[in-house]
PDB file of C-alpha atoms and ligand atoms in Angstrom:
ATOM      1  CA  MET A 648      14.460 -15.034  78.457  1.00 87.00           C
ATOM      2  CA  GLY A 649      17.409 -17.361  77.827  1.00 91.00           C
ATOM      3  CA  ASN A 650      20.855 -15.781  77.579  1.00 96.00           C
ATOM      4  CA  VAL A 651      23.171 -15.840  74.579  1.00 98.00           C
ATOM      5  CA  TYR A 652      26.863 -16.508  75.189  1.00 98.00           C
ATOM      6  CA  VAL A 653      29.410 -15.931  72.422  1.00 98.00           C
ATOM      7  CA  PHE A 654      32.615 -17.896  72.948  1.00 96.00           C
ATOM      8  CA  ASP A 655      35.193 -15.818  71.115  1.00 90.00           C
ATOM      9  CA  HIS A 656      38.379 -17.262  72.624  1.00 96.00           C
ATOM     10  CA  PRO A 657      41.292 -16.672  70.197  1.00 98.00           C
ATOM     11  CA  LEU A 658      41.678 -20.423  69.566  1.00 98.00           C
ATOM     12  CA  ILE A 659      37.997 -20.666  68.639  1.00 98.00           C
ATOM     13  CA  GLN A 660      38.170 -17.607  66.376  1.00 98.00           C
ATOM     14  CA  HIS A 661      41.270 -18.988  64.630  1.00 98.00           C
ATOM     15  CA  LYS A 662      39.684 -22.368  63.976  1.00 98.00           C
ATOM     16  CA  MET A 663      36.383 -20.788  62.894  1.00 98.00           C
ATOM     17  CA  THR A 664      38.233 -18.868  60.171  1.00 98.00           C
ATOM     18  CA  TYR A 665      39.370 -22.125  58.542  1.00 98.00           C
ATOM     19  CA  ILE A 666      35.964 -23.739  59.080  1.00 98.00           C
ATOM     20  CA  ARG A 667      34.419 -20.881  57.092  1.00 98.00           C
ATOM     21  CA  ASP A 668      37.035 -21.007  54.311  1.00 98.00           C
ATOM     22  CA  LYS A 669      35.580 -22.742  51.239  1.00 98.00           C
ATOM     23  CA  ASN A 670      39.042 -24.125  50.416  1.00 98.00           C
ATOM     24  CA  THR A 671      39.099 -26.229  53.596  1.00 98.00           C
ATOM     25  CA  GLY A 672      38.525 -29.869  52.613  1.00 96.00           C
ATOM     26  CA  THR A 673      36.255 -32.414  54.286  1.00 97.00           C
ATOM     27  CA  LYS A 674      38.905 -34.033  56.506  1.00 97.00           C
ATOM     28  CA  GLU A 675      40.200 -30.775  57.943  1.00 98.00           C
ATOM     29  CA  PHE A 676      36.673 -29.330  58.223  1.00 98.00           C
ATOM     30  CA  ARG A 677      35.574 -32.331  60.308  1.00 98.00           C
ATOM     31  CA  GLU A 678      38.603 -32.078  62.570  1.00 98.00           C
ATOM     32  CA  LEU A 679      38.121 -28.345  63.114  1.00 98.00           C
ATOM     33  CA  VAL A 680      34.397 -28.688  63.876  1.00 98.00           C
ATOM     34  CA  ASN A 681      35.172 -31.312  66.529  1.00 98.00           C
ATOM     35  CA  GLU A 682      37.951 -29.161  67.985  1.00 98.00           C
ATOM     36  CA  VAL A 683      35.734 -26.081  68.292  1.00 98.00           C
ATOM     37  CA  ALA A 684      32.938 -28.203  69.772  1.00 98.00           C
ATOM     38  CA  ALA A 685      35.358 -29.486  72.438  1.00 98.00           C
ATOM     39  CA  LEU A 686      36.575 -25.972  73.273  1.00 98.00           C
ATOM     40  CA  MET A 687      32.982 -24.782  73.574  1.00 98.00           C
ATOM     41  CA  ALA A 688      32.061 -27.770  75.769  1.00 97.00           C
ATOM     42  CA  TYR A 689      34.947 -26.847  78.076  1.00 95.00           C
ATOM     43  CA  GLU A 690      33.352 -23.413  78.599  1.00 95.00           C
ATOM     44  CA  ILE A 691      29.758 -24.658  78.822  1.00 95.00           C
ATOM     45  CA  THR A 692      30.600 -27.136  81.578  1.00 93.00           C
ATOM     46  CA  ARG A 693      32.268 -24.457  83.735  1.00 91.00           C
ATOM     47  CA  ASP A 694      29.334 -24.582  86.191  1.00 89.00           C
ATOM     48  CA  MET A 695      29.392 -28.376  86.716  1.00 91.00           C
ATOM     49  CA  PRO A 696      29.112 -29.157  90.429  1.00 92.00           C
ATOM     50  CA  LEU A 697      32.081 -30.596  92.296  1.00 95.00           C
ATOM     51  CA  GLU A 698      32.408 -32.553  95.530  1.00 96.00           C
ATOM     52  CA  GLU A 699      35.336 -33.064  97.824  1.00 97.00           C
ATOM     53  CA  ILE A 700      37.126 -36.379  98.265  1.00 98.00           C
ATOM     54  CA  THR A 701      40.370 -37.284  99.962  1.00 98.00           C
ATOM     55  CA  VAL A 702      43.180 -38.975  98.079  1.00 98.00           C
ATOM     56  CA  GLU A 703      46.660 -39.918  99.209  1.00 98.00           C
ATOM     57  CA  THR A 704      49.490 -38.395  97.228  1.00 98.00           C
ATOM     58  CA  PRO A 705      52.874 -40.134  97.558  1.00 98.00           C
ATOM     59  CA  VAL A 706      53.640 -37.804 100.492  1.00 98.00           C
ATOM     60  CA  ALA A 707      50.379 -36.789 102.244  1.00 98.00           C
ATOM     61  CA  LYS A 708      46.607 -36.833 102.309  1.00 98.00           C
ATOM     62  CA  ALA A 709      44.956 -34.215 100.058  1.00 98.00           C
ATOM     63  CA  LYS A 710      41.394 -32.968  99.948  1.00 98.00           C
ATOM     64  CA  CYS A 711      40.552 -32.668  96.245  1.00 98.00           C
ATOM     65  CA  LYS A 712      37.560 -32.007  94.019  1.00 97.00           C
ATOM     66  CA  VAL A 713      35.871 -34.397  91.605  1.00 95.00           C
ATOM     67  CA  LEU A 714      32.757 -33.960  89.485  1.00 92.00           C
ATOM     68  CA  SER A 715      29.762 -34.730  91.654  1.00 90.00           C
ATOM     69  CA  GLY A 716      28.246 -37.133  89.166  1.00 78.00           C
ATOM     70  CA  LYS A 717      25.747 -34.791  87.509  1.00 77.00           C
ATOM     71  CA  LYS A 718      24.481 -36.560  84.429  1.00 91.00           C
ATOM     72  CA  LEU A 719      24.982 -35.005  81.007  1.00 95.00           C
ATOM     73  CA  GLY A 720      23.377 -35.803  77.680  1.00 97.00           C
ATOM     74  CA  LEU A 721      24.290 -34.639  74.200  1.00 98.00           C
ATOM     75  CA  VAL A 722      21.539 -34.285  71.618  1.00 98.00           C
ATOM     76  CA  PRO A 723      22.928 -33.801  68.110  1.00 98.00           C
ATOM     77  CA  ILE A 724      20.431 -32.737  65.454  1.00 98.00           C
ATOM     78  CA  LEU A 725      21.066 -35.057  62.506  1.00 97.00           C
ATOM     79  CA  ARG A 726      22.967 -34.898  60.352  1.00 95.00           C
ATOM     80  CA  ALA A 727      25.284 -31.969  60.897  1.00 97.00           C
ATOM     81  CA  GLY A 728      25.114 -32.090  64.708  1.00 98.00           C
ATOM     82  CA  LEU A 729      26.928 -35.450  64.546  1.00 98.00           C
ATOM     83  CA  GLY A 730      30.035 -33.564  63.461  1.00 98.00           C
ATOM     84  CA  MET A 731      30.371 -32.068  66.946  1.00 98.00           C
ATOM     85  CA  VAL A 732      29.760 -35.187  69.055  1.00 98.00           C
ATOM     86  CA  ASP A 733      33.177 -36.861  69.064  1.00 98.00           C
ATOM     87  CA  GLY A 734      34.989 -33.675  70.069  1.00 98.00           C
ATOM     88  CA  ILE A 735      32.723 -33.242  73.093  1.00 98.00           C
ATOM     89  CA  LEU A 736      32.919 -36.921  74.061  1.00 97.00           C
ATOM     90  CA  GLU A 737      36.731 -36.628  74.200  1.00 96.00           C
ATOM     91  CA  LEU A 738      36.206 -34.304  77.184  1.00 94.00           C
ATOM     92  CA  ILE A 739      33.071 -35.883  78.647  1.00 93.00           C
ATOM     93  CA  PRO A 740      33.237 -39.574  77.734  1.00 93.00           C
ATOM     94  CA  ALA A 741      30.452 -40.585  80.142  1.00 92.00           C
ATOM     95  CA  ALA A 742      27.822 -38.402  78.463  1.00 95.00           C
ATOM     96  CA  LYS A 743      24.901 -40.271  76.902  1.00 97.00           C
ATOM     97  CA  VAL A 744      23.917 -39.315  73.365  1.00 98.00           C
ATOM     98  CA  GLY A 745      20.339 -38.951  72.119  1.00 98.00           C
ATOM     99  CA  HIS A 746      19.573 -38.265  68.467  1.00 98.00           C
ATOM    100  CA  ILE A 747      16.993 -36.053  66.824  1.00 98.00           C
ATOM    101  CA  GLY A 748      16.540 -36.498  63.069  1.00 97.00           C
ATOM    102  CA  LEU A 749      15.362 -33.328  61.354  1.00 94.00           C
ATOM    103  CA  TYR A 750      16.013 -31.713  58.021  1.00 89.00           C
ATOM    104  CA  ARG A 751      14.960 -28.349  56.750  1.00 84.00           C
ATOM    105  CA  ASP A 752      12.623 -28.627  53.759  1.00 89.00           C
ATOM    106  CA  PRO A 753      14.380 -26.581  51.081  1.00 85.00           C
ATOM    107  CA  GLU A 754      11.095 -25.097  49.803  1.00 88.00           C
ATOM    108  CA  THR A 755       9.107 -24.389  52.950  1.00 91.00           C
ATOM    109  CA  LEU A 756      12.156 -24.139  55.269  1.00 87.00           C
ATOM    110  CA  GLU A 757      10.039 -26.015  57.838  1.00 90.00           C
ATOM    111  CA  PRO A 758      11.808 -28.755  59.859  1.00 92.00           C
ATOM    112  CA  VAL A 759      10.801 -32.305  58.883  1.00 94.00           C
ATOM    113  CA  GLN A 760      11.159 -34.996  61.593  1.00 95.00           C
ATOM    114  CA  TYR A 761      12.468 -38.469  60.786  1.00 96.00           C
ATOM    115  CA  TYR A 762      14.063 -39.839  63.986  1.00 96.00           C
ATOM    116  CA  ALA A 763      14.089 -39.440  67.758  1.00 97.00           C
ATOM    117  CA  LYS A 764      15.846 -41.619  70.342  1.00 97.00           C
ATOM    118  CA  MET A 765      16.725 -40.316  73.801  1.00 97.00           C
ATOM    119  CA  PRO A 766      18.366 -41.773  76.925  1.00 95.00           C
ATOM    120  CA  SER A 767      15.668 -43.302  79.170  1.00 94.00           C
ATOM    121  CA  ASP A 768      16.561 -40.975  82.084  1.00 94.00           C
ATOM    122  CA  ILE A 769      16.272 -37.842  79.920  1.00 95.00           C
ATOM    123  CA  GLY A 770      14.491 -35.894  82.690  1.00 94.00           C
ATOM    124  CA  GLU A 771      17.427 -36.313  85.089  1.00 93.00           C
ATOM    125  CA  ARG A 772      20.114 -35.125  82.672  1.00 94.00           C
ATOM    126  CA  ASP A 773      21.494 -31.733  81.736  1.00 95.00           C
ATOM    127  CA  LEU A 774      21.083 -31.815  77.976  1.00 97.00           C
ATOM    128  CA  ILE A 775      23.103 -29.968  75.339  1.00 98.00           C
ATOM    129  CA  VAL A 776      21.380 -29.804  71.947  1.00 98.00           C
ATOM    130  CA  ILE A 777      24.096 -29.464  69.305  1.00 98.00           C
ATOM    131  CA  ASP A 778      23.981 -28.284  65.706  1.00 98.00           C
ATOM    132  CA  PRO A 779      26.625 -26.271  63.853  1.00 98.00           C
ATOM    133  CA  MET A 780      24.068 -23.892  62.294  1.00 98.00           C
ATOM    134  CA  LEU A 781      21.236 -21.838  63.802  1.00 98.00           C
ATOM    135  CA  ALA A 782      19.706 -20.161  60.745  1.00 97.00           C
ATOM    136  CA  THR A 783      15.933 -19.508  60.912  1.00 96.00           C
ATOM    137  CA  GLY A 784      15.933 -21.421  64.208  1.00 97.00           C
ATOM    138  CA  GLY A 785      13.159 -23.719  62.995  1.00 95.00           C
ATOM    139  CA  SER A 786      15.170 -26.935  63.399  1.00 96.00           C
ATOM    140  CA  ALA A 787      16.596 -26.120  66.832  1.00 97.00           C
ATOM    141  CA  SER A 788      13.239 -24.913  68.117  1.00 97.00           C
ATOM    142  CA  GLU A 789      11.500 -28.074  66.915  1.00 97.00           C
ATOM    143  CA  ALA A 790      14.246 -30.335  68.340  1.00 97.00           C
ATOM    144  CA  ILE A 791      13.905 -28.631  71.731  1.00 98.00           C
ATOM    145  CA  ARG A 792      10.106 -28.950  71.567  1.00 97.00           C
ATOM    146  CA  MET A 793      10.447 -32.671  70.784  1.00 97.00           C
ATOM    147  CA  ILE A 794      12.809 -33.429  73.646  1.00 98.00           C
ATOM    148  CA  LYS A 795      10.709 -31.400  76.102  1.00 98.00           C
ATOM    149  CA  GLU A 796       7.743 -33.532  75.070  1.00 96.00           C
ATOM    150  CA  MET A 797       9.894 -36.594  75.854  1.00 96.00           C
ATOM    151  CA  GLY A 798      10.630 -35.286  79.366  1.00 96.00           C
ATOM    152  CA  ALA A 799      13.719 -33.069  79.012  1.00 97.00           C
ATOM    153  CA  ARG A 800      13.919 -30.269  81.564  1.00 94.00           C
ATOM    154  CA  ASN A 801      17.415 -28.728  81.628  1.00 95.00           C
ATOM    155  CA  ILE A 802      18.398 -27.815  78.091  1.00 97.00           C
ATOM    156  CA  LYS A 803      21.208 -25.756  76.568  1.00 98.00           C
ATOM    157  CA  LEU A 804      21.702 -25.116  72.853  1.00 98.00           C
ATOM    158  CA  MET A 805      25.205 -25.086  71.357  1.00 98.00           C
ATOM    159  CA  CYS A 806      25.896 -23.978  67.776  1.00 98.00           C
ATOM    160  CA  LEU A 807      28.947 -22.823  65.892  1.00 98.00           C
ATOM    161  CA  ILE A 808      27.284 -20.026  63.917  1.00 98.00           C
ATOM    162  CA  ALA A 809      23.958 -18.308  64.588  1.00 98.00           C
ATOM    163  CA  ALA A 810      21.972 -15.780  62.607  1.00 98.00           C
ATOM    164  CA  PRO A 811      20.161 -13.113  64.645  1.00 98.00           C
ATOM    165  CA  GLU A 812      16.855 -14.508  63.304  1.00 97.00           C
ATOM    166  CA  GLY A 813      17.604 -17.975  64.734  1.00 98.00           C
ATOM    167  CA  ILE A 814      18.523 -16.622  68.142  1.00 98.00           C
ATOM    168  CA  GLU A 815      15.316 -14.593  68.246  1.00 98.00           C
ATOM    169  CA  ARG A 816      13.209 -17.611  67.272  1.00 98.00           C
ATOM    170  CA  VAL A 817      14.655 -19.913  69.941  1.00 98.00           C
ATOM    171  CA  GLN A 818      14.416 -17.209  72.602  1.00 98.00           C
ATOM    172  CA  LYS A 819      10.771 -16.618  71.677  1.00 98.00           C
ATOM    173  CA  ASP A 820       9.821 -20.319  71.601  1.00 98.00           C
ATOM    174  CA  HIS A 821      11.951 -21.516  74.558  1.00 98.00           C
ATOM    175  CA  ASP A 822      12.690 -18.802  77.078  1.00 97.00           C
ATOM    176  CA  ASP A 823      14.264 -21.323  79.467  1.00 98.00           C
ATOM    177  CA  VAL A 824      17.086 -22.307  77.072  1.00 98.00           C
ATOM    178  CA  ASP A 825      20.489 -20.581  77.052  1.00 98.00           C
ATOM    179  CA  ILE A 826      22.258 -20.411  73.684  1.00 98.00           C
ATOM    180  CA  PHE A 827      26.031 -20.861  73.271  1.00 98.00           C
ATOM    181  CA  VAL A 828      27.682 -19.944  69.973  1.00 98.00           C
ATOM    182  CA  ALA A 829      31.140 -19.310  68.534  1.00 98.00           C
ATOM    183  CA  ALA A 830      29.882 -16.505  66.265  1.00 98.00           C
ATOM    184  CA  VAL A 831      26.772 -14.457  65.524  1.00 98.00           C
ATOM    185  CA  ASP A 832      26.710 -13.613  61.827  1.00 98.00           C
ATOM    186  CA  GLU A 833      25.126 -10.792  59.907  1.00 98.00           C
ATOM    187  CA  LYS A 834      21.927 -12.134  58.343  1.00 97.00           C
ATOM    188  CA  LEU A 835      20.183 -14.819  56.281  1.00 98.00           C
ATOM    189  CA  ASP A 836      20.147 -14.747  52.483  1.00 97.00           C
ATOM    190  CA  GLU A 837      17.043 -15.296  50.318  1.00 95.00           C
ATOM    191  CA  LYS A 838      17.403 -19.100  50.742  1.00 93.00           C
ATOM    192  CA  SER A 839      17.862 -18.680  54.505  1.00 95.00           C
ATOM    193  CA  TYR A 840      21.559 -19.563  54.416  1.00 97.00           C
ATOM    194  CA  ILE A 841      23.657 -17.755  56.987  1.00 98.00           C
ATOM    195  CA  ILE A 842      25.752 -14.891  55.589  1.00 98.00           C
ATOM    196  CA  PRO A 843      28.742 -15.096  55.649  1.00 98.00           C
ATOM    197  CA  GLY A 844      28.321 -18.470  57.432  1.00 98.00           C
ATOM    198  CA  LEU A 845      30.171 -21.544  56.213  1.00 98.00           C
ATOM    199  CA  GLY A 846      27.820 -22.936  53.564  1.00 98.00           C
ATOM    200  CA  ASP A 847      25.944 -26.187  54.100  1.00 97.00           C
ATOM    201  CA  ALA A 848      27.379 -27.725  57.256  1.00 98.00           C
ATOM    202  CA  GLY A 849      26.089 -31.266  56.607  1.00 97.00           C
ATOM    203  CA  ASP A 850      27.430 -31.337  53.060  1.00 97.00           C
ATOM    204  CA  ARG A 851      30.812 -30.009  54.121  1.00 98.00           C
ATOM    205  CA  LEU A 852      31.077 -32.536  56.970  1.00 98.00           C
ATOM    206  CA  PHE A 853      30.040 -35.560  54.953  1.00 97.00           C
ATOM    207  CA  GLY A 854      31.299 -34.618  51.500  1.00 95.00           C
ATOM    208  CA  THR A 855      27.842 -34.612  49.890  1.00 95.00           C
ATOM    209  CA  ARG A 856      26.033 -32.055  47.755  1.00 86.00           C
TER     210      ARG A 856
HETATM  211  C1  LIG B 698      20.970 -27.595  58.664  1.00 92.50           C
HETATM  212  C2  LIG B 698      21.655 -27.335  60.005  1.00 92.50           C
HETATM  213  C3  LIG B 698      20.470 -27.139  60.927  1.00 92.50           C
HETATM  214  C4  LIG B 698      19.479 -26.432  60.046  1.00 92.50           C
HETATM  215  C5  LIG B 698      19.518 -24.961  60.366  1.00 92.50           C
HETATM  216  O1  LIG B 698      20.536 -28.890  58.583  1.00 92.50           O
HETATM  217  O2  LIG B 698      22.507 -28.371  60.385  1.00 92.50           O
HETATM  218  O3  LIG B 698      19.937 -28.343  61.430  1.00 92.50           O
HETATM  219  O4  LIG B 698      19.900 -26.647  58.692  1.00 92.50           O
HETATM  220  O5  LIG B 698      18.527 -24.288  59.670  1.00 92.50           O
HETATM  221  P1  LIG B 698      17.275 -23.628  60.398  1.00 92.50           P
HETATM  222  O6  LIG B 698      17.804 -22.932  61.622  1.00 92.50           O
HETATM  223  O7  LIG B 698      16.763 -22.657  59.366  1.00 92.50           O
HETATM  224  O8  LIG B 698      16.302 -24.700  60.729  1.00 92.50           O
HETATM  225  P2  LIG B 698      19.896 -29.477  57.220  1.00 92.50           P
HETATM  226  O9  LIG B 698      18.424 -29.246  57.209  1.00 92.50           O
HETATM  227  O10 LIG B 698      20.661 -28.929  56.047  1.00 92.50           O
HETATM  228  O11 LIG B 698      20.091 -31.018  57.379  1.00 92.50           O
HETATM  229  P3  LIG B 698      21.448 -31.890  57.449  1.00 92.50           P
HETATM  230  O12 LIG B 698      22.089 -31.620  58.768  1.00 92.50           O
HETATM  231  O13 LIG B 698      20.924 -33.274  57.327  1.00 92.50           O
HETATM  232  O14 LIG B 698      22.336 -31.493  56.297  1.00 92.50           O
HETATM  233  N1  LIG B 699      21.985 -24.878  57.183  1.00 92.50           N
HETATM  234  C1  LIG B 699      23.298 -24.859  56.854  1.00 92.50           C
HETATM  235  O1  LIG B 699      23.958 -25.904  56.824  1.00 92.50           O
HETATM  236  N2  LIG B 699      23.863 -23.685  56.561  1.00 92.50           N
HETATM  237  C2  LIG B 699      23.190 -22.515  56.598  1.00 92.50           C
HETATM  238  O2  LIG B 699      23.785 -21.451  56.314  1.00 92.50           O
HETATM  239  C3  LIG B 699      21.821 -22.553  56.941  1.00 92.50           C
HETATM  240  C4  LIG B 699      21.246 -23.750  57.248  1.00 92.50           C
END
């Protein structure tokens, strides 16, 4: 079964408080989501392989480490996943970005597909599927299923807030996928919104309703 990692660094917890606050406006919400995504990416990439090279400092030769060129891919689930992309790209500018278009039907709660475009070398990349919210887990599970069908092999899932139900669903459907979150909340409400959550992530990021 995939593991669940909760990144509760004080900086992340502080920023998450203002992300949750309904009085935080669109501009600040967007900035905070990108900042938390970058902090989480810093932790997630802790196991990236390094190789040794030699450089010359102004005074001597030094054996130093550089990333060994492992290829990364980000896979935001549209729309709300887009809100995390820029923050991660600030740290990992060479990452390729694939897109999965899904929305949750408000009546059935089933994910509805409308777009999929992945890097051509998807099978050679470590992929991070990103979405601020893991509620029932239907969208994330379907996105992971879709990219596996397209050839993805090494997949991680990164969300800001997860409900226990969403974690359980992804673990059941994809036991090879580790899940990284900033918070695990209490439960889902009758409309399958995360409680206490942050509301509708896409609407808050893009100023829609
Ligand atoms: C939200 C969120 C997830 C999904 C989570 O997207 O960004 O993709 O719901 O719910 P689930 O775990 O129950 O599937 P939404 O469907 O609102 O689309 P949007 O990003 O276009 O606003
Ligand atoms: N999607 C959201 O944006 N928020 C939730 O709480 C659940 C699904």
